[in-house]
Short mmCIF file of N, CA and C in Angstrom, two decimals:
data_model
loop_
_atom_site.label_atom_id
_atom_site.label_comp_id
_atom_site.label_asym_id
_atom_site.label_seq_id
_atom_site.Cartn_x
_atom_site.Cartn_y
_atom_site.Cartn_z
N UNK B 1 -10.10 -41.96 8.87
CA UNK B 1 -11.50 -41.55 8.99
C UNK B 1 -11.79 -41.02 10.39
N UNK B 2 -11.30 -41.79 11.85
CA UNK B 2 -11.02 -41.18 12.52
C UNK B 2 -10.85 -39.93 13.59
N UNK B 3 -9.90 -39.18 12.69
CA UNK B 3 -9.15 -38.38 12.68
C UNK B 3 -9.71 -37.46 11.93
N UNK B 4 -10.39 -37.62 10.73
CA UNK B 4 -11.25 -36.38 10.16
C UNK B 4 -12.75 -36.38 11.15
N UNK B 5 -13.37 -36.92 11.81
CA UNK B 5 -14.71 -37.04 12.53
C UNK B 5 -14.33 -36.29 13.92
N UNK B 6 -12.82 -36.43 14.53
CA UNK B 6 -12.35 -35.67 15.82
C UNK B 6 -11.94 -34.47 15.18
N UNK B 7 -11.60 -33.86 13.81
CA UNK B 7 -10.82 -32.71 13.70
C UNK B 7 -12.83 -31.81 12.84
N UNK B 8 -13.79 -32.49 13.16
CA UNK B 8 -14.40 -31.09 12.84
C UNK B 8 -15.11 -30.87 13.29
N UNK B 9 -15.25 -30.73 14.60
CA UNK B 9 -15.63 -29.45 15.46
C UNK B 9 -14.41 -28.48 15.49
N UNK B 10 -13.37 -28.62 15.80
CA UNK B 10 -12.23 -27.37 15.79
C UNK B 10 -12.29 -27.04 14.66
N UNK B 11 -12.78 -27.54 13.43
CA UNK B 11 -12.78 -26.91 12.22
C UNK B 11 -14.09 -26.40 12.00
N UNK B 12 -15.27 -26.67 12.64
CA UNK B 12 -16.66 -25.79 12.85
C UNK B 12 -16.17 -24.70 13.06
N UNK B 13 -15.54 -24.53 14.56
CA UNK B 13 -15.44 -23.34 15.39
C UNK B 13 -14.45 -22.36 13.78
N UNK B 14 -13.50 -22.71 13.54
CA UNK B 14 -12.45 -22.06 12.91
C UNK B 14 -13.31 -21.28 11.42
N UNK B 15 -13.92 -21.82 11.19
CA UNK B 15 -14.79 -21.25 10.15
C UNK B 15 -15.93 -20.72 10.40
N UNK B 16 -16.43 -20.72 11.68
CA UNK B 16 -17.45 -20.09 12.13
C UNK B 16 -16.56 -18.96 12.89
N UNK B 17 -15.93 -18.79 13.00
CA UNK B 17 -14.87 -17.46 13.60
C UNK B 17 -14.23 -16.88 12.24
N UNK B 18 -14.26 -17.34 11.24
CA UNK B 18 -13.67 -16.57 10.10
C UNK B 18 -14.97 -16.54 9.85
N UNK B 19 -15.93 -16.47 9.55
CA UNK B 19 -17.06 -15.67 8.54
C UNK B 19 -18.09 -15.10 9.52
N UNK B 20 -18.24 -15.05 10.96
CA UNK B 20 -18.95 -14.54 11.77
C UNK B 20 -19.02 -12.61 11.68
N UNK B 21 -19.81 -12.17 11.96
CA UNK B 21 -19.24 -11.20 12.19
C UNK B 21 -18.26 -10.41 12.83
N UNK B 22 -17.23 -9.80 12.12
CA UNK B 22 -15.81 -9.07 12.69
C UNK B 22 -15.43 -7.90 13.26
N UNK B 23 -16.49 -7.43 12.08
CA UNK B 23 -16.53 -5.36 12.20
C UNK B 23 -18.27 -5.44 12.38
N UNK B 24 -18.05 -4.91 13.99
CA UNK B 24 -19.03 -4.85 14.84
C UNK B 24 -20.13 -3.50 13.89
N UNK B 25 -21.65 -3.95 13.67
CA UNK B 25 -22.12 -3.24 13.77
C UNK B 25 -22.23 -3.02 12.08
N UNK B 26 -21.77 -3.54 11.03
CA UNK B 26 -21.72 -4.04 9.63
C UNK B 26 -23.25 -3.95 9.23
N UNK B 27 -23.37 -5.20 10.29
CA UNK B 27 -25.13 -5.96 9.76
C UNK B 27 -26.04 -4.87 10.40
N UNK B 28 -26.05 -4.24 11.08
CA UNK B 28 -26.88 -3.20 11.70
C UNK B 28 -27.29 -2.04 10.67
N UNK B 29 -25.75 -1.66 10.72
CA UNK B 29 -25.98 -0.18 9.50
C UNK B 29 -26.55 -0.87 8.23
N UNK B 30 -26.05 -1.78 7.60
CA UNK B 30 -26.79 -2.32 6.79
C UNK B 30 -28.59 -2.14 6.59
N UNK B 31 -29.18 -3.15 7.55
CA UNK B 31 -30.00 -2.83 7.37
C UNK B 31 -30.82 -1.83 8.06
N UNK B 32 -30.18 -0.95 8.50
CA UNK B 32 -30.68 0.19 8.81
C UNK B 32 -30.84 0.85 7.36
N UNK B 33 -30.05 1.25 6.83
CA UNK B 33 -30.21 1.60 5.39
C UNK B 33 -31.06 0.87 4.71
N UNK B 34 -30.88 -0.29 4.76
CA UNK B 34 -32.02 -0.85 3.58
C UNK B 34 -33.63 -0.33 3.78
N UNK B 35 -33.47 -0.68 5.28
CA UNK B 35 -35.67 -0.10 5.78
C UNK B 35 -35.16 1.08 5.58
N UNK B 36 -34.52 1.83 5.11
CA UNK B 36 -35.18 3.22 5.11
C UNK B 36 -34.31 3.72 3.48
N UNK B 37 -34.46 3.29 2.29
CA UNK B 37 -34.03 3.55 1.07
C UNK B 37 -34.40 2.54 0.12
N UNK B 38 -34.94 3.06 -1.27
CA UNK B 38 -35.64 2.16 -2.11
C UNK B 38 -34.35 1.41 -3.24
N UNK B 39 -35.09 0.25 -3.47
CA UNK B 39 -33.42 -0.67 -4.04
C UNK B 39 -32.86 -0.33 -4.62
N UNK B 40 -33.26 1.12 -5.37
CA UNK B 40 -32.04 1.26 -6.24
C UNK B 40 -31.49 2.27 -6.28
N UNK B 41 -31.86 2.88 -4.81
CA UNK B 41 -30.64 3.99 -4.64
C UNK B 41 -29.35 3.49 -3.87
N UNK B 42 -28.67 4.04 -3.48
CA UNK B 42 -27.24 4.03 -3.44
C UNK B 42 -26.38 5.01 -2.29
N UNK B 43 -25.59 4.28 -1.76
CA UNK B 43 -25.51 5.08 -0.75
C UNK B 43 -23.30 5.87 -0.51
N UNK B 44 -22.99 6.62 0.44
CA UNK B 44 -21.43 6.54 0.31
C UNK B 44 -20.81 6.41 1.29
N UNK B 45 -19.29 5.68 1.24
CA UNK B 45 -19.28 4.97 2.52
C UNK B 45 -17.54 5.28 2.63
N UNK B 46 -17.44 5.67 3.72
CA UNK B 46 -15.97 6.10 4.10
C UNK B 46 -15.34 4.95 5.10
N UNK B 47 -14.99 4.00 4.44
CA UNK B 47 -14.43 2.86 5.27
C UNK B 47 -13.71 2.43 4.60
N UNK B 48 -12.77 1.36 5.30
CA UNK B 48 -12.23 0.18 4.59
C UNK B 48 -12.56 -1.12 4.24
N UNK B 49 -12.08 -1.83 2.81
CA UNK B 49 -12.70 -2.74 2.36
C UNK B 49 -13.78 -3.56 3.53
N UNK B 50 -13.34 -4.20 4.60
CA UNK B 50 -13.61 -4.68 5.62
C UNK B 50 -15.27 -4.56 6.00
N UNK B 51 -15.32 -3.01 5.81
CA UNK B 51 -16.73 -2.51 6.41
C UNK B 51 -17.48 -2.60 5.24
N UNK B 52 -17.35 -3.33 3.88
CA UNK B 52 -17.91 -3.22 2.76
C UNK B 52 -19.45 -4.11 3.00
N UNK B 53 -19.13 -4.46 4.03
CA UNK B 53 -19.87 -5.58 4.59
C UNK B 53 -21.54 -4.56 4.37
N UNK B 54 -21.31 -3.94 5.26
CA UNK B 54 -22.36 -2.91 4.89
C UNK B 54 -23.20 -2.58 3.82
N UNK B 55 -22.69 -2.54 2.69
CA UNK B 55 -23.17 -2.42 1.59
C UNK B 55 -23.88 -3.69 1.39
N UNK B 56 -23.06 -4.83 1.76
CA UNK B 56 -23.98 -6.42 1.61
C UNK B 56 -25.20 -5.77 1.88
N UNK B 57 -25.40 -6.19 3.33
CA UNK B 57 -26.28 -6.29 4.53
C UNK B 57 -27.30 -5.42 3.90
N UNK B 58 -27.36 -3.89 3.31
CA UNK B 58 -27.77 -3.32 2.94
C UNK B 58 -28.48 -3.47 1.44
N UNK B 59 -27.70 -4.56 0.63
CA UNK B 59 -28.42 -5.15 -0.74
C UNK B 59 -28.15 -3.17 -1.29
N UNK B 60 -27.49 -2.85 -1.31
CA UNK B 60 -27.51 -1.83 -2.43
C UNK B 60 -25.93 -1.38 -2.49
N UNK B 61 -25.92 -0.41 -3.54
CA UNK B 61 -24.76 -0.61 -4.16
C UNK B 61 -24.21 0.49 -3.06
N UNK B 62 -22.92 0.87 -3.19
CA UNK B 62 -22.40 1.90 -2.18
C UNK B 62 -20.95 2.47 -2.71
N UNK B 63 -20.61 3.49 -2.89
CA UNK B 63 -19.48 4.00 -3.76
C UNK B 63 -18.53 4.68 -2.07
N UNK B 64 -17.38 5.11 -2.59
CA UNK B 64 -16.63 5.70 -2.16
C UNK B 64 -16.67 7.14 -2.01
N UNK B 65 -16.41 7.70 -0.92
CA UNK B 65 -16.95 9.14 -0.16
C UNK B 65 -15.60 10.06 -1.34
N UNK B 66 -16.54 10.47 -2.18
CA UNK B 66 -15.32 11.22 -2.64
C UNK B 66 -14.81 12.94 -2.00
N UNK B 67 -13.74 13.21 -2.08
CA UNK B 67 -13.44 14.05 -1.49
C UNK B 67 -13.80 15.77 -1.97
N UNK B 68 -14.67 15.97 -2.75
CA UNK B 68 -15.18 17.09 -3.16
C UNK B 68 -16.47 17.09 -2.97
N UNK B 69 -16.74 18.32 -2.64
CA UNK B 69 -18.68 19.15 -2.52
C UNK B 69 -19.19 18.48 -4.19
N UNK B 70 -18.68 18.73 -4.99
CA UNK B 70 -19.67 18.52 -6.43
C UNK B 70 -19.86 17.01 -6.63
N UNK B 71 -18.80 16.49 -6.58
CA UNK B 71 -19.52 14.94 -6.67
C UNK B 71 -20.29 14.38 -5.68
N UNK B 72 -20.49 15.10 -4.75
CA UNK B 72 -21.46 14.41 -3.63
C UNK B 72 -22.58 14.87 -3.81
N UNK B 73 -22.68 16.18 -4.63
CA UNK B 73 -23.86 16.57 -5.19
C UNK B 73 -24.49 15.97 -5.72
N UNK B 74 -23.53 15.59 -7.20
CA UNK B 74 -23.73 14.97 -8.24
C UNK B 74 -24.32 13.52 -7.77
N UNK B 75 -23.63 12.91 -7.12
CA UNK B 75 -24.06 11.77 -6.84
C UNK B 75 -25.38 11.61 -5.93
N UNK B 76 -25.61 12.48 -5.08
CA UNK B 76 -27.06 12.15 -4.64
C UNK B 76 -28.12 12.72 -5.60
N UNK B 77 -27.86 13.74 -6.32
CA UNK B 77 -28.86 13.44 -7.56
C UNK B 77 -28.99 12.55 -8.00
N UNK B 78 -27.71 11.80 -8.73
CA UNK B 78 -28.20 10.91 -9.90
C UNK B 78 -28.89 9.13 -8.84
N UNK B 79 -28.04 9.29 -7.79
CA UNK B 79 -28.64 7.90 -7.46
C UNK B 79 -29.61 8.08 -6.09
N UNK B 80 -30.43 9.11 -6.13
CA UNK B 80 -30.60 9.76 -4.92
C UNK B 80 -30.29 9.35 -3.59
N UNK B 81 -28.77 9.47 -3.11
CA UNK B 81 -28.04 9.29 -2.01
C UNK B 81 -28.95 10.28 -0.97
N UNK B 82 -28.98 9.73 0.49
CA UNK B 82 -29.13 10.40 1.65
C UNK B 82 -28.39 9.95 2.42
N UNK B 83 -27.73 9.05 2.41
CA UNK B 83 -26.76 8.33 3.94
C UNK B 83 -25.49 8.31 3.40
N UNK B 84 -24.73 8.63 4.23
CA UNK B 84 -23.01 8.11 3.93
C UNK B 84 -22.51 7.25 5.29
N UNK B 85 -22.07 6.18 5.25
CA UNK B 85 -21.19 5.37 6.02
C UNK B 85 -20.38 5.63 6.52
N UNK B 86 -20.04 6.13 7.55
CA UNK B 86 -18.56 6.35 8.09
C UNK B 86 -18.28 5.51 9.23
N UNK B 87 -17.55 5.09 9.01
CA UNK B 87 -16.91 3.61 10.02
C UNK B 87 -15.80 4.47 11.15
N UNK B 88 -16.26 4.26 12.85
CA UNK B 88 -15.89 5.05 13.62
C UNK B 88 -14.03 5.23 13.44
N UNK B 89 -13.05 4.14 12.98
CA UNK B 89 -11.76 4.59 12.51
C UNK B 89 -11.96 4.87 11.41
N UNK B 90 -12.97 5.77 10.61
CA UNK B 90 -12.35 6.68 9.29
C UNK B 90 -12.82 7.97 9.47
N UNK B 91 -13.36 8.54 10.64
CA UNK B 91 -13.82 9.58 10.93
C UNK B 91 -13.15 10.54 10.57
N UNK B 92 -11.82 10.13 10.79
CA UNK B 92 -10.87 11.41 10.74
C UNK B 92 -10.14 11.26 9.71
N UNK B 93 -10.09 10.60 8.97
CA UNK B 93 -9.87 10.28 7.49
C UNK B 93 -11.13 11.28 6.28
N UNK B 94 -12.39 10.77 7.06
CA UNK B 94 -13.84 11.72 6.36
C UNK B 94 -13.63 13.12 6.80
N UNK B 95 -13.16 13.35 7.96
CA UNK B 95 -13.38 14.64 8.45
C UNK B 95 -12.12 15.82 7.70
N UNK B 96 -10.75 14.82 7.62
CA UNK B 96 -10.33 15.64 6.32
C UNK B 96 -10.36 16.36 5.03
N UNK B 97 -11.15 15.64 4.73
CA UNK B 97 -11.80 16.03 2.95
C UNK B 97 -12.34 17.14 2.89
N UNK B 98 -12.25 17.48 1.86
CA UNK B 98 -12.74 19.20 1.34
C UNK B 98 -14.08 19.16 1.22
N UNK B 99 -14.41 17.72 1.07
CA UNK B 99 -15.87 17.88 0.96
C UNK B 99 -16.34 17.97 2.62
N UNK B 100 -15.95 18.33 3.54
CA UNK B 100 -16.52 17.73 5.26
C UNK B 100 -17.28 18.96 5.38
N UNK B 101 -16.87 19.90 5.39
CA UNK B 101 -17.98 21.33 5.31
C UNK B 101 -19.47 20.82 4.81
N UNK B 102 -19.38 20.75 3.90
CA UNK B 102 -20.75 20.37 3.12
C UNK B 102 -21.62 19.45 3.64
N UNK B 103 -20.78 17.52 4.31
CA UNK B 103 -21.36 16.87 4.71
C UNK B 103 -21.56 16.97 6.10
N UNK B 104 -21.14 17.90 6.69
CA UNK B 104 -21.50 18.42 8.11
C UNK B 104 -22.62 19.26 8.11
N UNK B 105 -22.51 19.90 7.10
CA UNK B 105 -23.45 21.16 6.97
C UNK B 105 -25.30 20.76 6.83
N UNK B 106 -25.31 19.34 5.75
CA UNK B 106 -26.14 18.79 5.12
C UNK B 106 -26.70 17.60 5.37
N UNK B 107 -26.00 16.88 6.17
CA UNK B 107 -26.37 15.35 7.18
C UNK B 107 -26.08 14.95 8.43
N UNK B 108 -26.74 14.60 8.57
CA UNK B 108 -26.93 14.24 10.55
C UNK B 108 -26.60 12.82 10.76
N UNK B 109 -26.45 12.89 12.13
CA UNK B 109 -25.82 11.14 12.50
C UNK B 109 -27.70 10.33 12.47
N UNK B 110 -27.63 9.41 11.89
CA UNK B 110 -28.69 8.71 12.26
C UNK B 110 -28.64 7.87 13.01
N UNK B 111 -27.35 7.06 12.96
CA UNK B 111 -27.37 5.60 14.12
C UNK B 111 -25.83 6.14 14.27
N UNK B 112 -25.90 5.39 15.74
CA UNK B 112 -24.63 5.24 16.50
C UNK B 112 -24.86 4.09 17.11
N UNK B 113 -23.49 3.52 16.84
CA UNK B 113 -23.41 1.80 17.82
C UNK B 113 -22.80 1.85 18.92
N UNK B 114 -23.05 1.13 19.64
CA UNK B 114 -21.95 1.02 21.27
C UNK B 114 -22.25 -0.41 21.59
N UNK B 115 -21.50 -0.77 21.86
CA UNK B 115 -20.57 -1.98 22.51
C UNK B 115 -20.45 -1.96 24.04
N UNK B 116 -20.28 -3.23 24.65
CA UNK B 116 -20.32 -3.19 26.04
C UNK B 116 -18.82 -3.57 26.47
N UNK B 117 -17.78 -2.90 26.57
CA UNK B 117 -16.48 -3.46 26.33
C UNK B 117 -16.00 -4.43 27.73
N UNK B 118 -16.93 -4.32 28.50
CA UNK B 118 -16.40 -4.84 30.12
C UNK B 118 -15.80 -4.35 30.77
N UNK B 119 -14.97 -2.94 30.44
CA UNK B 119 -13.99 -2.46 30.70
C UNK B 119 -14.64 -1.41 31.84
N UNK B 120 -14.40 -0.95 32.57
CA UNK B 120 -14.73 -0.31 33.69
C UNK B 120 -13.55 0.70 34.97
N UNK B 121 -13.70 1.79 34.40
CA UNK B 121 -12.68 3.15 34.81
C UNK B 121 -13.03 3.18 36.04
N UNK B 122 -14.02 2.99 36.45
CA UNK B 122 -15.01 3.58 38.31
C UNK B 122 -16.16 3.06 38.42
N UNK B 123 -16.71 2.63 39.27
CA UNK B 123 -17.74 2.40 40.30
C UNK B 123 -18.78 2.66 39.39
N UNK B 124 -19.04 4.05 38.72
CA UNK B 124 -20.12 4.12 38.00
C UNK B 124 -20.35 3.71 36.68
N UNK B 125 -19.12 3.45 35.96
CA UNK B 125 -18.97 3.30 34.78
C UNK B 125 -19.45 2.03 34.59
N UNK B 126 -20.74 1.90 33.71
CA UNK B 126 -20.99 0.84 33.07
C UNK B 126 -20.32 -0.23 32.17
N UNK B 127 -19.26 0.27 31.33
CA UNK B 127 -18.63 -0.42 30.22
C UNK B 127 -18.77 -0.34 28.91
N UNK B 128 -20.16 0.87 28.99
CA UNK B 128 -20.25 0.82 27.90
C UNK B 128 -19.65 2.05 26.59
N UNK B 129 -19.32 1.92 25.07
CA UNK B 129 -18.76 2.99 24.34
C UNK B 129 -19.40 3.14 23.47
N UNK B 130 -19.14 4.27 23.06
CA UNK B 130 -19.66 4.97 21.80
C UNK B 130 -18.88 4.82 20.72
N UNK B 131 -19.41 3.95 19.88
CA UNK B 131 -19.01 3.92 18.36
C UNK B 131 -19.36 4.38 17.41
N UNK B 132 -19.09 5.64 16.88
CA UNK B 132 -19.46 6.34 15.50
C UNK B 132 -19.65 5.31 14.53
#
């Protein structure tokens, strides 16, 4: 009995480090989307499982950035899409697709995250980065 009363706080911390937030900036885009889209539209998201988080946070459903102009059509008609997700390592994964013309052409960045990394190149440099 013990021995389970000394082992959970290290087991607080250990489970509060596995379900905390991981992928910086999840809960943000989230509900950034939510205040600004009604519940039952739908949004598309060029990430990995990981960043699905987003879609939580957001309470709406969220499909996969498909790689053609017509289904992105198609799809903001039928679920009237305006936002797509792109998680700053899939940029260049999104920026491949045949569809990137179109979603360059037709949507703008709304949020950008940055982080304060501590990291510091010179004297002036704050620390801080830009995360798509």
């Amino acid at each position: 009995f013990l021995i389970l009363i000394l082992s959970l706080y290290p087991l607080k911390s250990q489970i509060t480090l596995h379900y905390d937030t991981q992928f910086l900036g999840t809960d943000v885009v989230g509900q950034y989307i939510k205040s600004h889209t009604a519940d039952t539209d739908r949004f598309l998201i060029s990430a990995s499982a990981q960043k699905l988080a987003a879609c939580y946070f957001a309470e709406r459903f969220c499909f996969a950035l498909p790689g053609d102009e017509d289904s992105i059509i198609k799809f903001e008609k039928k679920f009237n899409s305006k936002y797509i997700f792109i998680y700053d390592n899939s940029i260049s994964e999104a920026m491949s697709l045949k569809s990137w013309n179109y979603i360059s052409n037709n949507y703008k960045i709304a949020q950008v995250g940055m982080i304060n990394t501590g990291e510091k190149t010179s004297a002036e440099d704050n620390g801080y980065r830009i995360a798509l």
